[in-house]
PDB file of C-alpha atoms in Angstrom:
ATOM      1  CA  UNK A 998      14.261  16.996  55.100  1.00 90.00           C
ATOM      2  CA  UNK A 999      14.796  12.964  54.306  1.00 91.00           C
ATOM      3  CA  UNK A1000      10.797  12.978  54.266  1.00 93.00           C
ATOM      4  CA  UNK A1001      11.130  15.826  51.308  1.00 93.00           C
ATOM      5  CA  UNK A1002      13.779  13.814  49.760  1.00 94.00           C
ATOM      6  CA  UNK A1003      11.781  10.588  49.561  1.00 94.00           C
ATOM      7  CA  UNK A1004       9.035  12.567  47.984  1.00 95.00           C
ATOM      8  CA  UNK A1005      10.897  13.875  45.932  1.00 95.00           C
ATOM      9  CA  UNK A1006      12.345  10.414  44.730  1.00 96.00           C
ATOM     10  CA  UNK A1007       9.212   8.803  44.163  1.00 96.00           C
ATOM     11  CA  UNK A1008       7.862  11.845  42.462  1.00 96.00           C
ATOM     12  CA  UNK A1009      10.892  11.572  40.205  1.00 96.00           C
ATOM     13  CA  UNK A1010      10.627   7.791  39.631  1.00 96.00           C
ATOM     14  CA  UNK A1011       7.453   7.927  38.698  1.00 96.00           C
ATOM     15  CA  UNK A1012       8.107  11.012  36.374  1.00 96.00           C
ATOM     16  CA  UNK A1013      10.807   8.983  34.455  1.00 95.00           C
ATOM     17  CA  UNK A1014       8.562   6.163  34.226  1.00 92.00           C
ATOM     18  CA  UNK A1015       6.083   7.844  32.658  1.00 93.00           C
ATOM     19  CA  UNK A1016       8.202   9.730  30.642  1.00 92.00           C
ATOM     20  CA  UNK A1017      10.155   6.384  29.363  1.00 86.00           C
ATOM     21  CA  UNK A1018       6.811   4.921  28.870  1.00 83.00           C
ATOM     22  CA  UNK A1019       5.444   7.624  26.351  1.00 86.00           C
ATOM     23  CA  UNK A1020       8.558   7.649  24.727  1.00 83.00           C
ATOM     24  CA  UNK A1021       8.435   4.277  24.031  1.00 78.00           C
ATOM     25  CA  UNK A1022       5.026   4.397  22.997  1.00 80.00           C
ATOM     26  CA  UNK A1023       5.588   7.674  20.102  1.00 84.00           C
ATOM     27  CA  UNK A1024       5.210   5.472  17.292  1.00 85.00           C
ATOM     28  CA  UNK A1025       2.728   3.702  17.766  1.00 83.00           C
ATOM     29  CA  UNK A1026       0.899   6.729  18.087  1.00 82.00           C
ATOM     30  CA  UNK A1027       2.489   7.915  15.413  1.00 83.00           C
ATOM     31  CA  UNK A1028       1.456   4.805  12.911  1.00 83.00           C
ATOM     32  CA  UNK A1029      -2.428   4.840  14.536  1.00 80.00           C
ATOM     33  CA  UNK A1030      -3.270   6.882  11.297  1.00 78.00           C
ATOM     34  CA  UNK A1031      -1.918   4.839   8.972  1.00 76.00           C
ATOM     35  CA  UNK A1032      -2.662   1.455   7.641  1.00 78.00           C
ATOM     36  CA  UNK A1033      -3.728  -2.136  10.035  1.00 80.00           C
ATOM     37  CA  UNK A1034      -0.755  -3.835   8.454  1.00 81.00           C
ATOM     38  CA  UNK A1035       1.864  -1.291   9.303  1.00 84.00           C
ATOM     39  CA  UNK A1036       0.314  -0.332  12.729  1.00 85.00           C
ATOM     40  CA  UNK A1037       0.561  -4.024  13.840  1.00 86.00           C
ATOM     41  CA  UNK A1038       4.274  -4.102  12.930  1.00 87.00           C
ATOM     42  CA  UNK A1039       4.887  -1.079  14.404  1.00 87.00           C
ATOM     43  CA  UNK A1040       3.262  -2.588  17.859  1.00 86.00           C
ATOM     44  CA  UNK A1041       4.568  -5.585  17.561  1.00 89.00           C
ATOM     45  CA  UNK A1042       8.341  -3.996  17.435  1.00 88.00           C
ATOM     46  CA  UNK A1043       7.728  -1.530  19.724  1.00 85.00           C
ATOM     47  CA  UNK A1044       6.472  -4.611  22.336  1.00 85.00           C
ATOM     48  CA  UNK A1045       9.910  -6.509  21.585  1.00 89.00           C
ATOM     49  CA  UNK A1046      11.801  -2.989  22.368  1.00 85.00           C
ATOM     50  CA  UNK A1047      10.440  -2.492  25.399  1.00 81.00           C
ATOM     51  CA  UNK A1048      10.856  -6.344  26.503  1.00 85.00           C
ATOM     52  CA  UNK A1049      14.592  -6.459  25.460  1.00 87.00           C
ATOM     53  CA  UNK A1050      15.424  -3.218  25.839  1.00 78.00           C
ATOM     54  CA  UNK A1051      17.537  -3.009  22.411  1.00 82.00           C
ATOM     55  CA  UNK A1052      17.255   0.323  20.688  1.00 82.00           C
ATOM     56  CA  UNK A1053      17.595  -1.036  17.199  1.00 88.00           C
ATOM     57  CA  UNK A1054      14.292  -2.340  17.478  1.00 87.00           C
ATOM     58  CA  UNK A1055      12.925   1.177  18.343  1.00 84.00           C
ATOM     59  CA  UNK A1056      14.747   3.134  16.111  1.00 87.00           C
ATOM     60  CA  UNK A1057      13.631   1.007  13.233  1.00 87.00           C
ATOM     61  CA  UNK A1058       9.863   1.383  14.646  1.00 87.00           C
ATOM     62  CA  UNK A1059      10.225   4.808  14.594  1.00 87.00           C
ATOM     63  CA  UNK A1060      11.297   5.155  11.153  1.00 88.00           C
ATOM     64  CA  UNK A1061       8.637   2.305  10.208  1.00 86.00           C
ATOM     65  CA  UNK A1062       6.327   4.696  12.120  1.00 85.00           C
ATOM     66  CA  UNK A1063       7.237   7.761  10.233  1.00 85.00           C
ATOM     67  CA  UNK A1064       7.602   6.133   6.739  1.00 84.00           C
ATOM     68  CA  UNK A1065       3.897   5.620   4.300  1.00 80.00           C
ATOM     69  CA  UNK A1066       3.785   2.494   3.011  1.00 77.00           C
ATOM     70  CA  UNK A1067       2.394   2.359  -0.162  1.00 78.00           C
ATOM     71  CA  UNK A1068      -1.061   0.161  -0.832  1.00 74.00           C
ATOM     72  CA  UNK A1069      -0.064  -2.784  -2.310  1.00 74.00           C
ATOM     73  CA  UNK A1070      -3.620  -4.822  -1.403  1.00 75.00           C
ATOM     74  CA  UNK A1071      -5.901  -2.759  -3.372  1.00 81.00           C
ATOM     75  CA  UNK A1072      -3.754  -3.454  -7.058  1.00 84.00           C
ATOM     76  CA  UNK A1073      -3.490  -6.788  -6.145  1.00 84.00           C
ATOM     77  CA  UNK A1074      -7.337  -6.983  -5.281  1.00 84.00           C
ATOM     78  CA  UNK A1075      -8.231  -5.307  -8.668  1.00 87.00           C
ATOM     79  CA  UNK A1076      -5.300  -7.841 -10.734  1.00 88.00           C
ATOM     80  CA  UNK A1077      -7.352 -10.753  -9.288  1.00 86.00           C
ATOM     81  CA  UNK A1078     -10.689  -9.791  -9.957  1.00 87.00           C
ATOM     82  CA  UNK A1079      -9.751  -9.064 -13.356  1.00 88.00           C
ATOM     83  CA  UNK A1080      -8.504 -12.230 -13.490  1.00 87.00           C
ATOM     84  CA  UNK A1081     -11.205 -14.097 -12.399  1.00 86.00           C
ATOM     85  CA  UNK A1082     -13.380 -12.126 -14.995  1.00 86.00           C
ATOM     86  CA  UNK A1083     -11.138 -13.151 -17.770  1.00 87.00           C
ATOM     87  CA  UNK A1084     -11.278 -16.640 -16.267  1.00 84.00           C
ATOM     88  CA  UNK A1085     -14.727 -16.414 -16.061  1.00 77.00           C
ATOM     89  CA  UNK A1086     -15.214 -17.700 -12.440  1.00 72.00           C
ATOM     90  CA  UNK A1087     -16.593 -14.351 -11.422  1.00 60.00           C
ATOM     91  CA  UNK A1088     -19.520 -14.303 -10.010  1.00 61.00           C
ATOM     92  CA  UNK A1089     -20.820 -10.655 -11.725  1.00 58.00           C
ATOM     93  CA  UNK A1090     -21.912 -10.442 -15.365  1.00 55.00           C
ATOM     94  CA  UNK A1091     -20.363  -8.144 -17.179  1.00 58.00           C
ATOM     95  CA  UNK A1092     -22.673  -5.336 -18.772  1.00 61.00           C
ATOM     96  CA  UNK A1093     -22.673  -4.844 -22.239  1.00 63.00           C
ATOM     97  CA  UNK A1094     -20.497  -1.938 -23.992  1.00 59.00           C
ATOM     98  CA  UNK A1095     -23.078   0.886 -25.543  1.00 64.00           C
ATOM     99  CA  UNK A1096     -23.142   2.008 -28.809  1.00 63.00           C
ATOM    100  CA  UNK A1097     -20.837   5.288 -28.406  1.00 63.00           C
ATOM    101  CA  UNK A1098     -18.358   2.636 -26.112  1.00 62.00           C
ATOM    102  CA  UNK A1099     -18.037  -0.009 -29.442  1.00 59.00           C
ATOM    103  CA  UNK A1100     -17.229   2.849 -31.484  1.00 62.00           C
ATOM    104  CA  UNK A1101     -14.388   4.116 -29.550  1.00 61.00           C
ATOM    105  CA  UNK A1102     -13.315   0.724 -29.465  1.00 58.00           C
ATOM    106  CA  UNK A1103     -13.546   0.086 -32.727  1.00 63.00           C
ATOM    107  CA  UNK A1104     -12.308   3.683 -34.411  1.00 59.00           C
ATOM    108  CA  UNK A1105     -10.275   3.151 -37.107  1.00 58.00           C
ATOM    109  CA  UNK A1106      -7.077   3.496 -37.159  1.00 55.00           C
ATOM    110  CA  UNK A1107      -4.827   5.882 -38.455  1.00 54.00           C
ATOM    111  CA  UNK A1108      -2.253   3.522 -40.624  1.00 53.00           C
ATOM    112  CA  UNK A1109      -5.634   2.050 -42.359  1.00 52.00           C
ATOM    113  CA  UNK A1110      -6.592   5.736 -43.907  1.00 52.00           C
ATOM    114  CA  UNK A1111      -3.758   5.027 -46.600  1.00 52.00           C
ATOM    115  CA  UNK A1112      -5.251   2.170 -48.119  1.00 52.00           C
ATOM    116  CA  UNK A1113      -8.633   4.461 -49.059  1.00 54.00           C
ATOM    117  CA  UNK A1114      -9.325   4.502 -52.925  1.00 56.00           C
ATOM    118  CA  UNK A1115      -6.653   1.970 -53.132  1.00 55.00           C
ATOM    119  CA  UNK A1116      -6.938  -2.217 -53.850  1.00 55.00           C
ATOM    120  CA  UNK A1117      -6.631  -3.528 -50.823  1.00 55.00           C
ATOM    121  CA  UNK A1118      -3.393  -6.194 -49.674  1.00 56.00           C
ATOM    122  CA  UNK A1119      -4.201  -9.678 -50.123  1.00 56.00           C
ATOM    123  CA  UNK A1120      -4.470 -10.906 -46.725  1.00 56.00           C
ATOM    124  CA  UNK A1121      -4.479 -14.634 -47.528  1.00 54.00           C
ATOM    125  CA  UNK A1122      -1.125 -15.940 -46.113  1.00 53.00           C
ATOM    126  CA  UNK A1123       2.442 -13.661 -45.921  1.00 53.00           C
ATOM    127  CA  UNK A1124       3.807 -15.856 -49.073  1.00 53.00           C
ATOM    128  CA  UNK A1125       0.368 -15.427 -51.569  1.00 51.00           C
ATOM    129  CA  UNK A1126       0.868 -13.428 -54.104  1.00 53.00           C
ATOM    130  CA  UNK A1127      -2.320 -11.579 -55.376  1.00 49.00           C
TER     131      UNK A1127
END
C-alpha cells in the first residue's frame, strides 16, 4: 500500500507540475500568432510571473495575449518615406504622372464654372481695383 501511495504522489506531483507549467505558458501560445513586438512582451511577462510568482503579472499577460495590437510600424514606415521623398533624400526617383493622371489632377473645379462668359477678377493684389 505505502509503495501505491508513493506512486501515486509522484504521479500527482508531476501531474501538477505539468499542469502549472502549461498554464503558465497559455499566452504565450496564445500571442505566437500575433505580432514579434507583442509576443516578446508577452514572454518576457510571462518569464517574470513565473520567477516571482505574482499573478498580476499573468493576468495582465493574458489579457496582453488575448488583446490585437494594432500596427503602428507600417504608418510610421510609409510617414517617413514620404518624408524623405518630399525631402528629397530618397534614394528612388519618382516616375512621372501620365497624361490621364495630370488631368485628374488638374480638373477644374467646380466654383471656377461661374466665371465662364464672364470678365474675369483682377487678381493683382486684394486692394487693386480693376
Amino acid at each position: 500500500m505505502f509503495n501505491v501511495v508513493v506512486a501515486f504522489m509522484i504521479l500527482a506531483i508531476f501531474a501538477i507540475g505539468t499542469f502549472y507549467l502549461r498554464l503558465h505558458s497559455l499566452p504565450e501560445t496564445l500571442a505566437h500568432k500575433s505580432q514579434k513586438v507583442q509576443y516578446e512582451l508577452v514572454a518576457v511577462l510571462g518569464l517574470i510571473s513565473r520567477l516571482t510568482r505574482n499573478h498580476i503579472f499573468w493576468i495582465a499577460t493574458l489579457i496582453l495575449a488575448l488583446i490585437d495590437l494594432p500596427d503602428f510600424s507600417s504608418p510610421l514606415g510609409s510617414i517617413a518615406r514620404s518624408l524623405e521623398r518630399i525631402a528629397g533624400k530618397a534614394d528612388t526617383p519618382r516616375a512621372p504622372l501620365s497624361r490621364q493622371a495630370w488631368r485628374a489632377v488638374l480638373s477644374p473645379h467646380p466654383v471656377s464654372r461661374r466665371w465662364k462668359g464672364r470678365p474675369e477678377p483682377c487678381s493683382n493684389s486684394c486692394f487693386a481695383r480693376c
